[in-house]
C-alpha positions as a Python dict, from the first residue, in 0.01 Angstrom:
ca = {
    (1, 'X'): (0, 0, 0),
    (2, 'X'): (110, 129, 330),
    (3, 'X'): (270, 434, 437),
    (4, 'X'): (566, 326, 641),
    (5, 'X'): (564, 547, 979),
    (6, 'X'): (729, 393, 1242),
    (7, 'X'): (1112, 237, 1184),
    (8, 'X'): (1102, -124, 1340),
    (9, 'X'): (1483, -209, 1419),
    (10, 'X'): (1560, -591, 1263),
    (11, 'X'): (1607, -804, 1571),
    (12, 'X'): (1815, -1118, 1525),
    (13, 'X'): (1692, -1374, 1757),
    (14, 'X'): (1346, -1358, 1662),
    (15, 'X'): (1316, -1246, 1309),
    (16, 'X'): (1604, -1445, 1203),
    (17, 'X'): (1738, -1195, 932),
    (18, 'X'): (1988, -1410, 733),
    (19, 'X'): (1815, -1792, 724),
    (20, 'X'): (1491, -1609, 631),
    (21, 'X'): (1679, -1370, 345),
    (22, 'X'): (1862, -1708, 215),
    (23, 'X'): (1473, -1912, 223),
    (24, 'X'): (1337, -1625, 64),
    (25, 'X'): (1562, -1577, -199),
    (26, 'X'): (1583, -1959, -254),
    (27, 'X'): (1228, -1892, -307),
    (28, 'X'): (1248, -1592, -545),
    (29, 'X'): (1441, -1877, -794),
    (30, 'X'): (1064, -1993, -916),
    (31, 'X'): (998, -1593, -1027),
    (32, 'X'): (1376, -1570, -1180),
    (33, 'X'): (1338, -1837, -1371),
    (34, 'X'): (976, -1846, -1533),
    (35, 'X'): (954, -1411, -1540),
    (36, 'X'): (1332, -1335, -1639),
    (37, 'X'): (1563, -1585, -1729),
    (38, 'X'): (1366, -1861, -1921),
    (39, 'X'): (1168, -1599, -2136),
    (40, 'X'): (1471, -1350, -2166),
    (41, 'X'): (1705, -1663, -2286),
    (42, 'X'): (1416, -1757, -2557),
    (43, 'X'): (1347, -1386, -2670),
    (44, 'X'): (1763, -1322, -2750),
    (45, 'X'): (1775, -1687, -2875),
    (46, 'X'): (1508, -1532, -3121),
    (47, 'X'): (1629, -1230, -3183),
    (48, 'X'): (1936, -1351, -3256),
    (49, 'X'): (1788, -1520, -3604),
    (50, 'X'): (1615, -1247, -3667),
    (51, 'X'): (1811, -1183, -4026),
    (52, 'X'): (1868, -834, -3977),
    (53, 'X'): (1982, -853, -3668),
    (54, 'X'): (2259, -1138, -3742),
    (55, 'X'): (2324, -980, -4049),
    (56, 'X'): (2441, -619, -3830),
    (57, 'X'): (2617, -886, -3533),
    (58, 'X'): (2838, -1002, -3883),
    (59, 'X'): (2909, -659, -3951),
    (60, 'X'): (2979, -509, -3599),
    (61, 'X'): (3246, -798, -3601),
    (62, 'X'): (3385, -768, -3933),
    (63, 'X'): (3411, -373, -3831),
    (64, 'X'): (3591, -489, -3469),
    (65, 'X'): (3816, -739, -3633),
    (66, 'X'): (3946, -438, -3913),
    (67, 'X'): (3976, -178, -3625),
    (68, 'X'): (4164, -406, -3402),
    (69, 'X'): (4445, -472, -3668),
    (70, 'X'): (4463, -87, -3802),
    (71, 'X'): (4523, 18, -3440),
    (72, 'X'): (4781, -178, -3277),
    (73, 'X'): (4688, -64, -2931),
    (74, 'X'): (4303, 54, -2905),
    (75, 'X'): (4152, 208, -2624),
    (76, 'X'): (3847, 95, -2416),
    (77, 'X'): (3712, 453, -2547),
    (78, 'X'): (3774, 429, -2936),
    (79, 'X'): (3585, 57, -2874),
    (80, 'X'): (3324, 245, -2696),
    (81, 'X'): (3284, 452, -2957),
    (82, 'X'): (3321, 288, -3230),
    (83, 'X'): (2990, 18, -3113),
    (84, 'X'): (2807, 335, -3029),
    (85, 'X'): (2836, 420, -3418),
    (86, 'X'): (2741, 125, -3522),
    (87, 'X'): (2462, 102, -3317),
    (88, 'X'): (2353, 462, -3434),
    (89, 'X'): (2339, 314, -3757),
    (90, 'X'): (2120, 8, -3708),
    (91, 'X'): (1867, 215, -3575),
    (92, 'X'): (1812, 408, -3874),
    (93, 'X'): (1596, 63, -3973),
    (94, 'X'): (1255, 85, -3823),
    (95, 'X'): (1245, -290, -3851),
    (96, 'X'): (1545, -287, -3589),
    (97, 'X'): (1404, -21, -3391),
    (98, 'X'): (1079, -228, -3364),
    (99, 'X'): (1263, -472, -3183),
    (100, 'X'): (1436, -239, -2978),
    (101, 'X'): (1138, -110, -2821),
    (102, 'X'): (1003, -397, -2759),
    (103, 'X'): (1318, -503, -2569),
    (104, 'X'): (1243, -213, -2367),
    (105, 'X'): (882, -302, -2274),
    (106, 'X'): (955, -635, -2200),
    (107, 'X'): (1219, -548, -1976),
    (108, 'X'): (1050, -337, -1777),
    (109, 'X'): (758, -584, -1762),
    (110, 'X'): (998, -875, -1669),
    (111, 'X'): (1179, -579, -1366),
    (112, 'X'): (845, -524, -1228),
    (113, 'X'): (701, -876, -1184),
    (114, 'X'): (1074, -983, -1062),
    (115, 'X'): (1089, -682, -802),
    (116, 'X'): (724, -759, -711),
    (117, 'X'): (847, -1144, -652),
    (118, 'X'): (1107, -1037, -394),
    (119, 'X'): (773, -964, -164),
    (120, 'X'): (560, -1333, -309),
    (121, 'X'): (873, -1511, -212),
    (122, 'X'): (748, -1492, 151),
    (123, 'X'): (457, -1648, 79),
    (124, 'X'): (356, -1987, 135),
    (125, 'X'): (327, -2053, -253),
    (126, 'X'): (445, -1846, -462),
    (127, 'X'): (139, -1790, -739),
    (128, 'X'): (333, -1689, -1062),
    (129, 'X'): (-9, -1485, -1203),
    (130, 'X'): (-99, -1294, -905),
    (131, 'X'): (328, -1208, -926),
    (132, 'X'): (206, -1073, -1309),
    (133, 'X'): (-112, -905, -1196),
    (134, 'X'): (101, -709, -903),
    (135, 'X'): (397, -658, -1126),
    (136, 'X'): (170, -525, -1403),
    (137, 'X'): (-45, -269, -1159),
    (138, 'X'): (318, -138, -1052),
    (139, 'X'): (494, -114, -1340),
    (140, 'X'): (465, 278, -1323),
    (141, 'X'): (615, 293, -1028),
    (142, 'X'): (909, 79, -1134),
    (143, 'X'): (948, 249, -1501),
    (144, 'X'): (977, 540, -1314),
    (145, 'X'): (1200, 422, -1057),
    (146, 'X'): (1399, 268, -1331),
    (147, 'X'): (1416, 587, -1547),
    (148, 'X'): (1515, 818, -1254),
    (149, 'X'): (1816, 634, -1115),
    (150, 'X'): (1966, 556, -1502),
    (151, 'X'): (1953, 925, -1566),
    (152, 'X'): (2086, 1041, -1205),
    (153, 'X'): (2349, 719, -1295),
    (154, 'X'): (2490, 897, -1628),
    (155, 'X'): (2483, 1261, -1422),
    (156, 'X'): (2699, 1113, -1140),
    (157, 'X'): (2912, 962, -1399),
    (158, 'X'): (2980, 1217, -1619),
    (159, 'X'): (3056, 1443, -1229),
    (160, 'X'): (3289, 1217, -1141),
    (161, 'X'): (3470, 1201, -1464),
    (162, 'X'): (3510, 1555, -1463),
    (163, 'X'): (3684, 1530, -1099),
    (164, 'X'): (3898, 1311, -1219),
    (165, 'X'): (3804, 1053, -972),
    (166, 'X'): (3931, 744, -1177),
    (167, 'X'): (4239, 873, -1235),
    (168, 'X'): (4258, 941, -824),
    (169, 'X'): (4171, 579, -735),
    (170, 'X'): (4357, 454, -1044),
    (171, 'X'): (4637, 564, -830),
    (172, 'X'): (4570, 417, -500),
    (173, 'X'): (4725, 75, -323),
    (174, 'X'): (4516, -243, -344),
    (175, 'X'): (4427, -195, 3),
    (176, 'X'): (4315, 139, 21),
    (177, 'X'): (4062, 78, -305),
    (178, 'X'): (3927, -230, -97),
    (179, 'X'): (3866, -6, 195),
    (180, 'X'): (3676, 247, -38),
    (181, 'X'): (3487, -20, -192),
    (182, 'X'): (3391, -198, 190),
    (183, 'X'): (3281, 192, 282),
    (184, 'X'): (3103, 317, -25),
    (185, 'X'): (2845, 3, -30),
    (186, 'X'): (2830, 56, 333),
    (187, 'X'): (2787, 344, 351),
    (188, 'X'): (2621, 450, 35),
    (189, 'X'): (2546, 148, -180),
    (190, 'X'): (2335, -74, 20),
    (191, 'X'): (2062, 201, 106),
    (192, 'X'): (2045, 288, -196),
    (193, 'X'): (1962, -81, -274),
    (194, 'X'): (1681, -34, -1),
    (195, 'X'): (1556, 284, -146),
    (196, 'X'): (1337, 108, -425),
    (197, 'X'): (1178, -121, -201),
    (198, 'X'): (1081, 179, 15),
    (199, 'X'): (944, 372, -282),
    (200, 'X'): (697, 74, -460),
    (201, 'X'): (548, -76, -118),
    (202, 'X'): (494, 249, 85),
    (203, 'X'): (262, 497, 9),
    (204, 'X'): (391, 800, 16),
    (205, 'X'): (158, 1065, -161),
    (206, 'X'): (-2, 1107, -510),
    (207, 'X'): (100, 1063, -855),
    (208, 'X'): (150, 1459, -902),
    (209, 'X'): (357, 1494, -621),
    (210, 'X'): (594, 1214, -684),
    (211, 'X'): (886, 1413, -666),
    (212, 'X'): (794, 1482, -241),
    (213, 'X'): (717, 1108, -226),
    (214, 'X'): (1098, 1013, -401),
    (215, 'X'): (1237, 1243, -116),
    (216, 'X'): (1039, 1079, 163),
    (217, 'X'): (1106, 773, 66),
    (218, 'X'): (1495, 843, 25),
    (219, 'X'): (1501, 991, 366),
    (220, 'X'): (1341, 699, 503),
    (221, 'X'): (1518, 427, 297),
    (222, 'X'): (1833, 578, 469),
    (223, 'X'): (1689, 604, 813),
    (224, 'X'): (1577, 215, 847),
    (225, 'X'): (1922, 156, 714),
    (226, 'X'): (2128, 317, 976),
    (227, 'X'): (1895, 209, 1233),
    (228, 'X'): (1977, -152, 1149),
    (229, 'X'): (2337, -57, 1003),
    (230, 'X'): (2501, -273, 1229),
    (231, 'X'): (2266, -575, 1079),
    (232, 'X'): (2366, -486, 750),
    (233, 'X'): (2684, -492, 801),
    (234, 'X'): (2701, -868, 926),
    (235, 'X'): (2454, -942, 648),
    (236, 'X'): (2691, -793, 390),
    (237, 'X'): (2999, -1012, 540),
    (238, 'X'): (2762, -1304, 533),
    (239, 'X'): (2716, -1224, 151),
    (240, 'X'): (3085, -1208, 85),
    (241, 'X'): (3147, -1555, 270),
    (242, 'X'): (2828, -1653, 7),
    (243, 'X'): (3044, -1533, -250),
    (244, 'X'): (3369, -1699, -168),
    (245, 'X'): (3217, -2037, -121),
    (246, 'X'): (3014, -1987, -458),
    (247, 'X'): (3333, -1864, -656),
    (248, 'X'): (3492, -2140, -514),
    (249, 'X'): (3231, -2420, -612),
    (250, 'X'): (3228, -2281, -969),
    (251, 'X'): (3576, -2288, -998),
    (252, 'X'): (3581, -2653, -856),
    (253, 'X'): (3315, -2772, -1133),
    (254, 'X'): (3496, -2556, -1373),
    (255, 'X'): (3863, -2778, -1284),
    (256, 'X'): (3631, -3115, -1253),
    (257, 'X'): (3487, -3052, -1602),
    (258, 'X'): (3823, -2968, -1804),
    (259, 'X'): (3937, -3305, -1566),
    (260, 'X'): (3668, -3493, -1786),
    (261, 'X'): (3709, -3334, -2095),
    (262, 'X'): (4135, -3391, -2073),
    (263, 'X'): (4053, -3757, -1968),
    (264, 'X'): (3785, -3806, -2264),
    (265, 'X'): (3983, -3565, -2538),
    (266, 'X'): (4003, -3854, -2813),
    (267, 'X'): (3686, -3997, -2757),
    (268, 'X'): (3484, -3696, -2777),
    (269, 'X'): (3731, -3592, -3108),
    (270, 'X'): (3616, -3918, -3246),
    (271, 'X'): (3260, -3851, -3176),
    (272, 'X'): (3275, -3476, -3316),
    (273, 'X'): (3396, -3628, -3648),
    (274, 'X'): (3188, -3966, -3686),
    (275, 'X'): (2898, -3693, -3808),
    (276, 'X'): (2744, -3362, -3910),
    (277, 'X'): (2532, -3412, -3623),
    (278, 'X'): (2749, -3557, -3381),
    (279, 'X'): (2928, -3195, -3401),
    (280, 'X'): (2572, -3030, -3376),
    (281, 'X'): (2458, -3195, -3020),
    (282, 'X'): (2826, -3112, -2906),
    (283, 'X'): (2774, -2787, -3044),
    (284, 'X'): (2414, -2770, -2841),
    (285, 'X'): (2557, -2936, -2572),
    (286, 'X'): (2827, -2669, -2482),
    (287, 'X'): (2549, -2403, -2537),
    (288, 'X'): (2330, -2565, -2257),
    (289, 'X'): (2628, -2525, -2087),
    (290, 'X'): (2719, -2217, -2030),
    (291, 'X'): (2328, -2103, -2027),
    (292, 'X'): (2362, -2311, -1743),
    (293, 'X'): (2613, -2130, -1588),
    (294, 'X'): (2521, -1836, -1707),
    (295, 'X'): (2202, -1901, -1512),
    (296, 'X'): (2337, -1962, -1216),
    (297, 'X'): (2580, -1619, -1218),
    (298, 'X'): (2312, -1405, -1255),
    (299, 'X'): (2082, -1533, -1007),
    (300, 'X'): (2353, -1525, -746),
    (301, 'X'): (2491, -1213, -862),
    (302, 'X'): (2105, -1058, -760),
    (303, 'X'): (2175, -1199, -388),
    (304, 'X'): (2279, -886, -194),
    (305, 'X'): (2043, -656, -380),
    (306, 'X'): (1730, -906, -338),
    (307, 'X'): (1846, -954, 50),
    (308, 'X'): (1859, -582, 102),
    (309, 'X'): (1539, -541, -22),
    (310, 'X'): (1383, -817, 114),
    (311, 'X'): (1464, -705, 462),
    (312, 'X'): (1194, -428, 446),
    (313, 'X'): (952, -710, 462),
    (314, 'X'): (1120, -878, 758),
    (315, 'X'): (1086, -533, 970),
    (316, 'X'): (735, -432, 798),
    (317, 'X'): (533, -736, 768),
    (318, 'X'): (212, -582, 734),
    (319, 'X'): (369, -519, 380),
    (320, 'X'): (274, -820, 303),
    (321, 'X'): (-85, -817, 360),
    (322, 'X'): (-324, -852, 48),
    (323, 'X'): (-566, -541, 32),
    (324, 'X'): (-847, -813, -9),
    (325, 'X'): (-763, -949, 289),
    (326, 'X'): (-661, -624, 472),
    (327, 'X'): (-1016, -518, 442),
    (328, 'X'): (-1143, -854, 575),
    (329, 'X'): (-958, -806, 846),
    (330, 'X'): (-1034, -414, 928),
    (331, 'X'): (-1430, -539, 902),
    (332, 'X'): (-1539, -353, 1193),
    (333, 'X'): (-1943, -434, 1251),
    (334, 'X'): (-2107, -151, 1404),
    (335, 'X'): (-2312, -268, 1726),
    (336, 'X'): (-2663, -150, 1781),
    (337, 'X'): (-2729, 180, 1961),
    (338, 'X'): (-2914, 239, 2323),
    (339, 'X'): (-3173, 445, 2092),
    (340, 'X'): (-3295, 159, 1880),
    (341, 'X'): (-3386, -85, 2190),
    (342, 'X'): (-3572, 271, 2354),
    (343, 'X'): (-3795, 290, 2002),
    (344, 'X'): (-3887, -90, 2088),
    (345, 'X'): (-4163, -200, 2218),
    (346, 'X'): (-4140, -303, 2597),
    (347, 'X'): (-4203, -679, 2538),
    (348, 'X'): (-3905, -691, 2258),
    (349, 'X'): (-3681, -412, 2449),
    (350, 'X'): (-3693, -707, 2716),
    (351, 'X'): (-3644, -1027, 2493),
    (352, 'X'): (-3382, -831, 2354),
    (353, 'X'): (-3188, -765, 2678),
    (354, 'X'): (-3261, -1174, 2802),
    (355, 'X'): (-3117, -1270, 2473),
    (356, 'X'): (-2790, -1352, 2626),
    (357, 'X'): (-2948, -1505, 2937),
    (358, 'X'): (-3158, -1721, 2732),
    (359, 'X'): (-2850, -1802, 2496),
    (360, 'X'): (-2661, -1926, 2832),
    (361, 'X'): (-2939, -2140, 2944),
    (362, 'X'): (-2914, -2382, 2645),
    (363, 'X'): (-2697, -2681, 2700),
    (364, 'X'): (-2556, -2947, 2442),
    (365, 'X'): (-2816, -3166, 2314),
    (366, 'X'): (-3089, -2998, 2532),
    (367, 'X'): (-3262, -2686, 2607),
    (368, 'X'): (-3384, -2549, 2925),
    (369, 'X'): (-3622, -2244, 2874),
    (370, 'X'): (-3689, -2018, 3163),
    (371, 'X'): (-4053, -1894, 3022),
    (372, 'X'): (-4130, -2126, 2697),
    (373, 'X'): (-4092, -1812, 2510),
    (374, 'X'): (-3855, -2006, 2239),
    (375, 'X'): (-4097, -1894, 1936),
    (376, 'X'): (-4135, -2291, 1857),
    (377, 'X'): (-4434, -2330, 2148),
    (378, 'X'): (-4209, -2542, 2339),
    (379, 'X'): (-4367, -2650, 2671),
    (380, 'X'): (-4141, -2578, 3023),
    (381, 'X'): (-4128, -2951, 3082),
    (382, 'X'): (-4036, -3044, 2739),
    (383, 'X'): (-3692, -3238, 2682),
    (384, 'X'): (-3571, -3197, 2361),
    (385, 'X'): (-3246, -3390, 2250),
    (386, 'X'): (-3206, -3188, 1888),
    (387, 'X'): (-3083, -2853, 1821),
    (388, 'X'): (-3291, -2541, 1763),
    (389, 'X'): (-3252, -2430, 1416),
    (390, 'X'): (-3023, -2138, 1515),
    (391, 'X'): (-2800, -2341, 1801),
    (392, 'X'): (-2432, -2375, 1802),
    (393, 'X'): (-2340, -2732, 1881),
    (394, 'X'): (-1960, -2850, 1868),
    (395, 'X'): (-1811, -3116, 1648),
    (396, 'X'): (-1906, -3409, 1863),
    (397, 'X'): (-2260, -3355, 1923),
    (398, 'X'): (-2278, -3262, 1555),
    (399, 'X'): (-2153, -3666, 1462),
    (400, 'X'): (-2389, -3792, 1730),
    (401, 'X'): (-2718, -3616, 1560),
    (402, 'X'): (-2604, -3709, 1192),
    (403, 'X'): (-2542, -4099, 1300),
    (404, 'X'): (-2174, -4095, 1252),
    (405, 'X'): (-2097, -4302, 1560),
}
């Protein structure tokens, strides 16, 4: 890890902010899919035959379906509450709240190795098991992260409720709550998305002292941003364009498909009710579906967050430096001092200082001494066409001596 000094201002000729943020995250798919969605999709599809489980999903509705028609007109809170109950209840059974912690763990497992991706996505190949093995050496880091904004999330909250702030924009025009939207994730939002990135790949002190490290990091997570704020700003109306044109394509396949299905209504009636399975793969078949789309929400609905993020690497590449590699890199070889040629005798103090004139009298494919005093007893007048044991020779002179001609 580094610890992030200087504040490198995104330039957008060379570094090429959006087309790298769009490759990237195009990248990042390979980690969503095989480290969140895939194993998140076949964990609920499990849990959801778990037969304790479906047996409290029949009863939550049961209980919905018998509130709804006692109260005429319920409110979002009595819901609320109402599900909160209920899920007090199922936790009473430590077979239940088995699962539930293991929900936990593997959700923070599967936020660290996707947060970790954002940075493998601008490698050349994304390994998926390096991805694990960063993710996994992180995942304090993240937890902690994680933790700390979800409780300063529910504190805010419960603030805001007391100021009556819903109630306030409640009562404003459409235009002025899309102003106060555009200038709260300006402003405030989009920082804030920066702020974890800042936090995980910076080094900013010790364990113990995390809570000096959170501050740093928030200071500094706010300082790139409004050093580049006028970047962000064009990459945020570049994500709502990416928006529009996705809402729109959805809503195009979503028209095309009821098209098909309005075209095909008897004939796919007809197939429902030749068989029990016939209804089954349509059954399936709807399923895959709206996984599908499902799918594809979610991973586009991660696009201005990931971006955000990803931009730290754009203006900090030496972020994404391997430590291996880092220290391959920083190898510094220390050269020979004056003292250790002194403590030689005079005949090697003096071989030792010719060695470079003696290294720039040897030629390709032949050597020309200036005393004989190779080590090999080579006579002055000898002509040798092969290479000492010890002499550099370039690719061509290499195939000549080895008969590859």
């Amino acid at each position: 890890m580094y610890q992030i000094k200087e504040i490198r201002s995104i330039n957008l000729k060379e570094d090429s902010p959006i087309s790298t943020l769009f490759g990237t995250f195009g990248a990042w798919f390979k980690v969503f899919f095989w480290l969140f969605y895939l194993p998140f999709s076949l964990f609920m599809w499990a849990l959801i035959y778990t037969p304790r489980v479906n047996a409290f999903i029949g009863r939550l509705q049961m209980l919905t379906m018998n509130f709804v028609l006692t109260h005429k007109h319920p409110t979002q809170n009595e819901i609320t509450s109402l599900f909160i109950e209920q899920i007090k209840l199922l936790l009473r059974d430590h077979y239940v709240l088995a699962i539930v912690m293991i929900m936990i763990i593997f959700g923070l497992f599967m936020y660290a190795v996707c947060f970790i991706g954002l940075k493998h996505s601008f490698y050349g190949k994304i390994s998926l098991g390096d991805t694990i093995r960063e993710g996994v050496d992180r995942i304090g880091k993240t937890t902690l992260f994680f933790v700390l904004t979800t409780i300063c999330g529910i504190f805010l909250r419960k603030y805001l409720t007391t100021l009556h702030w819903d109630q306030t924009v409640l009562a404003m025009s459409l235009t002025n709550k899309l102003c106060l939207s555009f200038f709260v994730i300006i402003l405030f939002s989009m920082p804030m998305m920066l702020f974890p990135a800042v936090y995980v790949f910076s080094d900013e002190g010790p364990w113990w002292a995390f809570p000096v490290s959170l501050a740093k990091s928030f200071i500094k997570s706010f300082a790139i941003y409004y050093k580049n704020i006028l970047k962000y700003i064009y990459l945020f109306l570049i994500t709502i364009v990416f928006w529009i044109v996705m809402y729109l394509l959805l809503r195009l396949g979503i028209y095309l498909f009821g098209l098909w299905v309005k075209h095909n209504q008897e004939a796919i009636v007809r197939y429902a009710l030749s068989s029990p399975d016939s209804l089954k793969n349509l059954l399936r078949m709807f399923v895959f579906v709206c996984w599908f789309i499902l799918g594809i929400y979610t991973y586009v609905s991660f696009f201005l967050t990931a971006a955000v993020k990803m931009t730290l690497f754009i203006m900090y590449p030496e972020l994404l430096e391997n430590e291996e590699e880092k220290e391959k890199t920083n190898t510094n070889y220390s050269e020979l001092s004056d003292t250790f040629y002194k403590q030689l005798p005079t005949t090697m103090a003096s071989q030792a200082g010719n060695q470079d004139t003696q290294n720039a009298s040897s030629t390709q494919g032949s050597i020309t001494p200036n005393n004989g005093g190779e080590g090999l007893s080579v006579p002055i007048a000898h002509k040798s066409d092969k290479p000492f044991l010890n002499q550099k020779i370039d690719k061509e002179e290499f195939d000549r001596l080895t008969s590859k001609e």
